[in-house]
JSON list of C-alpha atoms in Angstrom, two decimals:
[
{"chain": "P", "resi": 1, "resn": "MET", "atom": "CA", "xyz": [-0.78, 8.95, 17.85]},
{"chain": "P", "resi": 2, "resn": "SER", "atom": "CA", "xyz": [0.53, 8.38, 13.89]},
{"chain": "P", "resi": 3, "resn": "GLN", "atom": "CA", "xyz": [1.18, 4.97, 12.55]},
{"chain": "P", "resi": 4, "resn": "ALA", "atom": "CA", "xyz": [2.11, 3.22, 9.34]},
{"chain": "P", "resi": 5, "resn": "ILE", "atom": "CA", "xyz": [-1.07, 2.14, 8.12]},
{"chain": "P", "resi": 6, "resn": "TYR", "atom": "CA", "xyz": [-4.67, 2.82, 8.20]},
{"chain": "P", "resi": 7, "resn": "TYR", "atom": "CA", "xyz": [-7.67, 0.82, 7.52]},
{"chain": "P", "resi": 8, "resn": "ILE", "atom": "CA", "xyz": [-10.81, 2.15, 5.74]},
{"chain": "P", "resi": 9, "resn": "ASN", "atom": "CA", "xyz": [-14.18, 0.54, 5.14]},
{"chain": "P", "resi": 10, "resn": "GLN", "atom": "CA", "xyz": [-15.63, 0.35, 1.94]},
{"chain": "P", "resi": 11, "resn": "ASN", "atom": "CA", "xyz": [-18.26, 3.21, 2.79]},
{"chain": "P", "resi": 12, "resn": "GLY", "atom": "CA", "xyz": [-15.24, 5.48, 3.18]},
{"chain": "P", "resi": 13, "resn": "ILE", "atom": "CA", "xyz": [-15.83, 6.11, 6.88]},
{"chain": "P", "resi": 14, "resn": "THR", "atom": "CA", "xyz": [-12.16, 5.73, 8.55]},
{"chain": "P", "resi": 15, "resn": "LEU", "atom": "CA", "xyz": [-11.33, 3.87, 11.41]},
{"chain": "P", "resi": 16, "resn": "SER", "atom": "CA", "xyz": [-8.63, 6.40, 12.01]},
{"chain": "P", "resi": 17, "resn": "ASP", "atom": "CA", "xyz": [-7.71, 9.30, 9.97]},
{"chain": "P", "resi": 18, "resn": "SER", "atom": "CA", "xyz": [-8.96, 10.24, 6.49]},
{"chain": "P", "resi": 19, "resn": "ILE", "atom": "CA", "xyz": [-6.91, 9.73, 3.36]},
{"chain": "P", "resi": 20, "resn": "PRO", "atom": "CA", "xyz": [-4.46, 12.69, 2.95]},
{"chain": "P", "resi": 21, "resn": "GLU", "atom": "CA", "xyz": [-5.40, 14.65, -0.33]},
{"chain": "P", "resi": 22, "resn": "GLN", "atom": "CA", "xyz": [-1.80, 14.23, -1.53]},
{"chain": "P", "resi": 23, "resn": "ALA", "atom": "CA", "xyz": [-1.98, 10.39, -1.08]},
{"chain": "P", "resi": 24, "resn": "ILE", "atom": "CA", "xyz": [-0.88, 8.63, -4.32]},
{"chain": "P", "resi": 25, "resn": "ASP", "atom": "CA", "xyz": [-3.31, 6.18, -5.36]},
{"chain": "P", "resi": 26, "resn": "ILE", "atom": "CA", "xyz": [-2.24, 2.67, -6.00]},
{"chain": "P", "resi": 27, "resn": "PRO", "atom": "CA", "xyz": [-4.47, 1.36, -8.80]},
{"chain": "P", "resi": 28, "resn": "ILE", "atom": "CA", "xyz": [-5.35, -2.60, -8.67]},
{"chain": "P", "resi": 29, "resn": "GLY", "atom": "CA", "xyz": [-7.43, -4.37, -10.83]},
{"chain": "P", "resi": 30, "resn": "LYS", "atom": "CA", "xyz": [-9.29, -7.87, -10.03]},
{"chain": "P", "resi": 31, "resn": "VAL", "atom": "CA", "xyz": [-5.97, -9.65, -8.45]},
{"chain": "P", "resi": 32, "resn": "PHE", "atom": "CA", "xyz": [-3.88, -8.17, -5.61]},
{"chain": "P", "resi": 33, "resn": "ASP", "atom": "CA", "xyz": [-0.67, -10.08, -6.00]},
{"chain": "P", "resi": 34, "resn": "LYS", "atom": "CA", "xyz": [2.99, -9.17, -5.89]},
{"chain": "P", "resi": 35, "resn": "GLU", "atom": "CA", "xyz": [3.11, -8.74, -9.59]},
{"chain": "P", "resi": 36, "resn": "THR", "atom": "CA", "xyz": [0.46, -6.55, -10.34]},
{"chain": "P", "resi": 37, "resn": "LEU", "atom": "CA", "xyz": [1.48, -4.50, -6.93]},
{"chain": "P", "resi": 38, "resn": "LEU", "atom": "CA", "xyz": [4.80, -3.67, -7.84]},
{"chain": "P", "resi": 39, "resn": "THR", "atom": "CA", "xyz": [3.85, -2.77, -11.15]},
{"chain": "P", "resi": 40, "resn": "SER", "atom": "CA", "xyz": [1.27, -0.27, -10.19]},
{"chain": "P", "resi": 41, "resn": "LEU", "atom": "CA", "xyz": [3.41, 0.90, -6.89]},
{"chain": "P", "resi": 42, "resn": "ALA", "atom": "CA", "xyz": [6.26, 1.49, -9.46]},
{"chain": "P", "resi": 43, "resn": "GLU", "atom": "CA", "xyz": [4.20, 3.30, -12.03]},
{"chain": "P", "resi": 44, "resn": "ALA", "atom": "CA", "xyz": [2.07, 5.50, -9.42]},
{"chain": "P", "resi": 45, "resn": "CYS", "atom": "CA", "xyz": [5.26, 6.55, -7.33]},
{"chain": "P", "resi": 46, "resn": "ASP", "atom": "CA", "xyz": [7.49, 7.08, -10.78]},
{"chain": "P", "resi": 47, "resn": "PHE", "atom": "CA", "xyz": [9.99, 4.62, -9.37]},
{"chain": "P", "resi": 48, "resn": "PRO", "atom": "CA", "xyz": [13.45, 5.05, -11.22]},
{"chain": "P", "resi": 49, "resn": "SER", "atom": "CA", "xyz": [14.03, 2.67, -14.00]},
{"chain": "P", "resi": 50, "resn": "TYR", "atom": "CA", "xyz": [16.96, 0.55, -11.97]},
{"chain": "P", "resi": 51, "resn": "PHE", "atom": "CA", "xyz": [13.61, -0.47, -9.96]},
{"chain": "P", "resi": 52, "resn": "ALA", "atom": "CA", "xyz": [13.84, -4.62, -9.93]},
{"chain": "P", "resi": 53, "resn": "HIS", "atom": "CA", "xyz": [10.49, -5.62, -9.46]},
{"chain": "P", "resi": 54, "resn": "ASN", "atom": "CA", "xyz": [11.32, -7.36, -6.18]},
{"chain": "P", "resi": 55, "resn": "TRP", "atom": "CA", "xyz": [10.26, -6.51, -2.45]},
{"chain": "P", "resi": 56, "resn": "ASP", "atom": "CA", "xyz": [13.80, -5.30, -1.37]},
{"chain": "P", "resi": 57, "resn": "SER", "atom": "CA", "xyz": [13.88, -3.07, -4.36]},
{"chain": "P", "resi": 58, "resn": "ALA", "atom": "CA", "xyz": [10.66, -1.43, -3.27]},
{"chain": "P", "resi": 59, "resn": "TRP", "atom": "CA", "xyz": [11.64, -0.82, 0.08]},
{"chain": "P", "resi": 60, "resn": "ASP", "atom": "CA", "xyz": [14.33, 0.96, -1.51]},
{"chain": "P", "resi": 61, "resn": "CYS", "atom": "CA", "xyz": [12.62, 3.15, -3.82]},
{"chain": "P", "resi": 62, "resn": "LEU", "atom": "CA", "xyz": [9.95, 4.00, -1.58]},
{"chain": "P", "resi": 63, "resn": "THR", "atom": "CA", "xyz": [12.39, 5.19, 1.18]},
{"chain": "P", "resi": 64, "resn": "ASP", "atom": "CA", "xyz": [14.69, 7.06, -1.33]},
{"chain": "P", "resi": 65, "resn": "SER", "atom": "CA", "xyz": [11.36, 9.04, -2.60]},
{"chain": "P", "resi": 66, "resn": "LYS", "atom": "CA", "xyz": [9.45, 11.70, -1.56]},
{"chain": "P", "resi": 67, "resn": "VAL", "atom": "CA", "xyz": [6.52, 9.66, -1.44]},
{"chain": "P", "resi": 68, "resn": "ALA", "atom": "CA", "xyz": [4.82, 10.25, 1.95]},
{"chain": "P", "resi": 69, "resn": "TYR", "atom": "CA", "xyz": [1.14, 8.73, 1.81]},
{"chain": "P", "resi": 70, "resn": "LEU", "atom": "CA", "xyz": [-0.27, 6.07, -0.39]},
{"chain": "P", "resi": 71, "resn": "ALA", "atom": "CA", "xyz": [-3.82, 4.91, -0.68]},
{"chain": "P", "resi": 72, "resn": "LEU", "atom": "CA", "xyz": [-4.70, 1.43, -1.48]},
{"chain": "P", "resi": 73, "resn": "ASN", "atom": "CA", "xyz": [-8.13, 0.32, -2.63]},
{"chain": "P", "resi": 74, "resn": "LEU", "atom": "CA", "xyz": [-9.32, -3.41, -2.24]},
{"chain": "P", "resi": 75, "resn": "ALA", "atom": "CA", "xyz": [-12.85, -2.84, -2.09]},
{"chain": "P", "resi": 76, "resn": "ALA", "atom": "CA", "xyz": [-13.53, -4.10, -5.62]},
{"chain": "P", "resi": 77, "resn": "VAL", "atom": "CA", "xyz": [-10.45, -6.79, -5.58]},
{"chain": "P", "resi": 78, "resn": "GLU", "atom": "CA", "xyz": [-11.92, -10.45, -6.36]},
{"chain": "P", "resi": 79, "resn": "ASN", "atom": "CA", "xyz": [-8.71, -12.40, -5.39]},
{"chain": "P", "resi": 80, "resn": "ILE", "atom": "CA", "xyz": [-6.33, -10.87, -2.88]},
{"chain": "P", "resi": 81, "resn": "ASN", "atom": "CA", "xyz": [-2.99, -12.90, -2.51]},
{"chain": "P", "resi": 82, "resn": "THR", "atom": "CA", "xyz": [-2.77, -12.59, 1.40]},
{"chain": "P", "resi": 83, "resn": "GLU", "atom": "CA", "xyz": [0.93, -13.56, 1.89]},
{"chain": "P", "resi": 84, "resn": "ASP", "atom": "CA", "xyz": [1.87, -10.77, -0.50]},
{"chain": "P", "resi": 85, "resn": "PHE", "atom": "CA", "xyz": [-0.57, -8.09, 1.26]},
{"chain": "P", "resi": 86, "resn": "ASN", "atom": "CA", "xyz": [1.17, -9.39, 4.14]},
{"chain": "P", "resi": 87, "resn": "VAL", "atom": "CA", "xyz": [4.98, -8.65, 2.77]},
{"chain": "P", "resi": 88, "resn": "PHE", "atom": "CA", "xyz": [3.78, -5.29, 1.30]},
{"chain": "P", "resi": 89, "resn": "LYS", "atom": "CA", "xyz": [2.35, -3.97, 4.86]},
{"chain": "P", "resi": 90, "resn": "GLY", "atom": "CA", "xyz": [5.69, -5.07, 6.46]},
{"chain": "P", "resi": 91, "resn": "ILE", "atom": "CA", "xyz": [7.44, -3.11, 3.96]},
{"chain": "P", "resi": 92, "resn": "ILE", "atom": "CA", "xyz": [5.20, -0.15, 4.71]},
{"chain": "P", "resi": 93, "resn": "GLU", "atom": "CA", "xyz": [5.89, -0.63, 8.59]},
{"chain": "P", "resi": 94, "resn": "ASP", "atom": "CA", "xyz": [9.25, -1.09, 8.56]},
{"chain": "P", "resi": 95, "resn": "ALA", "atom": "CA", "xyz": [9.84, 1.96, 6.18]},
{"chain": "P", "resi": 96, "resn": "TYR", "atom": "CA", "xyz": [7.84, 4.07, 8.31]},
{"chain": "P", "resi": 97, "resn": "LYS", "atom": "CA", "xyz": [9.56, 2.96, 11.52]},
{"chain": "P", "resi": 98, "resn": "ASP", "atom": "CA", "xyz": [12.85, 3.73, 10.18]},
{"chain": "P", "resi": 99, "resn": "PHE", "atom": "CA", "xyz": [11.86, 6.86, 7.90]},
{"chain": "P", "resi": 100, "resn": "GLY", "atom": "CA", "xyz": [8.77, 7.96, 8.94]},
{"chain": "P", "resi": 101, "resn": "LYS", "atom": "CA", "xyz": [7.28, 7.76, 5.66]},
{"chain": "P", "resi": 102, "resn": "PRO", "atom": "CA", "xyz": [5.37, 6.38, 3.78]},
{"chain": "P", "resi": 103, "resn": "GLN", "atom": "CA", "xyz": [1.87, 5.79, 5.37]},
{"chain": "P", "resi": 104, "resn": "LEU", "atom": "CA", "xyz": [-0.61, 3.84, 3.82]},
{"chain": "P", "resi": 105, "resn": "TRP", "atom": "CA", "xyz": [-4.43, 4.04, 3.87]},
{"chain": "P", "resi": 106, "resn": "VAL", "atom": "CA", "xyz": [-6.15, 0.80, 2.58]},
{"chain": "P", "resi": 107, "resn": "THR", "atom": "CA", "xyz": [-9.98, 0.61, 1.76]},
{"chain": "P", "resi": 108, "resn": "MET", "atom": "CA", "xyz": [-11.25, -2.86, 2.70]},
{"chain": "P", "resi": 109, "resn": "PRO", "atom": "CA", "xyz": [-13.57, -5.16, 0.93]},
{"chain": "P", "resi": 110, "resn": "THR", "atom": "CA", "xyz": [-16.68, -5.49, 3.17]},
{"chain": "P", "resi": 111, "resn": "LYS", "atom": "CA", "xyz": [-17.60, -9.21, 3.45]},
{"chain": "P", "resi": 112, "resn": "ASP", "atom": "CA", "xyz": [-20.47, -10.67, 1.94]},
{"chain": "P", "resi": 113, "resn": "LYS", "atom": "CA", "xyz": [-23.43, -11.44, 3.96]},
{"chain": "P", "resi": 114, "resn": "ASP", "atom": "CA", "xyz": [-25.10, -14.54, 3.59]}
]
């Protein structure tokens, strides 16, 4: 069954399918937040100059583009704004529901073992 979002553990072992070779990597540094994500997403997907760096504009640009597969590696991210991450996942799920694209593969950080 096809879905919008797939999660992968840090060792690269998929929980569903493997990341497609043609997936566009969204580079993220140490902090995942709205600003960082939208900037990286726009650059990686070559969004048009009218991209407004907001959630609605990201949805518009993703659904208007030919981008079908995205990869987001959060394994090395030190600070994840969960609200922004959840909004982004919602955008992906809505776009996939309406247009059948894009699909997102997320490499998740492993939890520290104390």
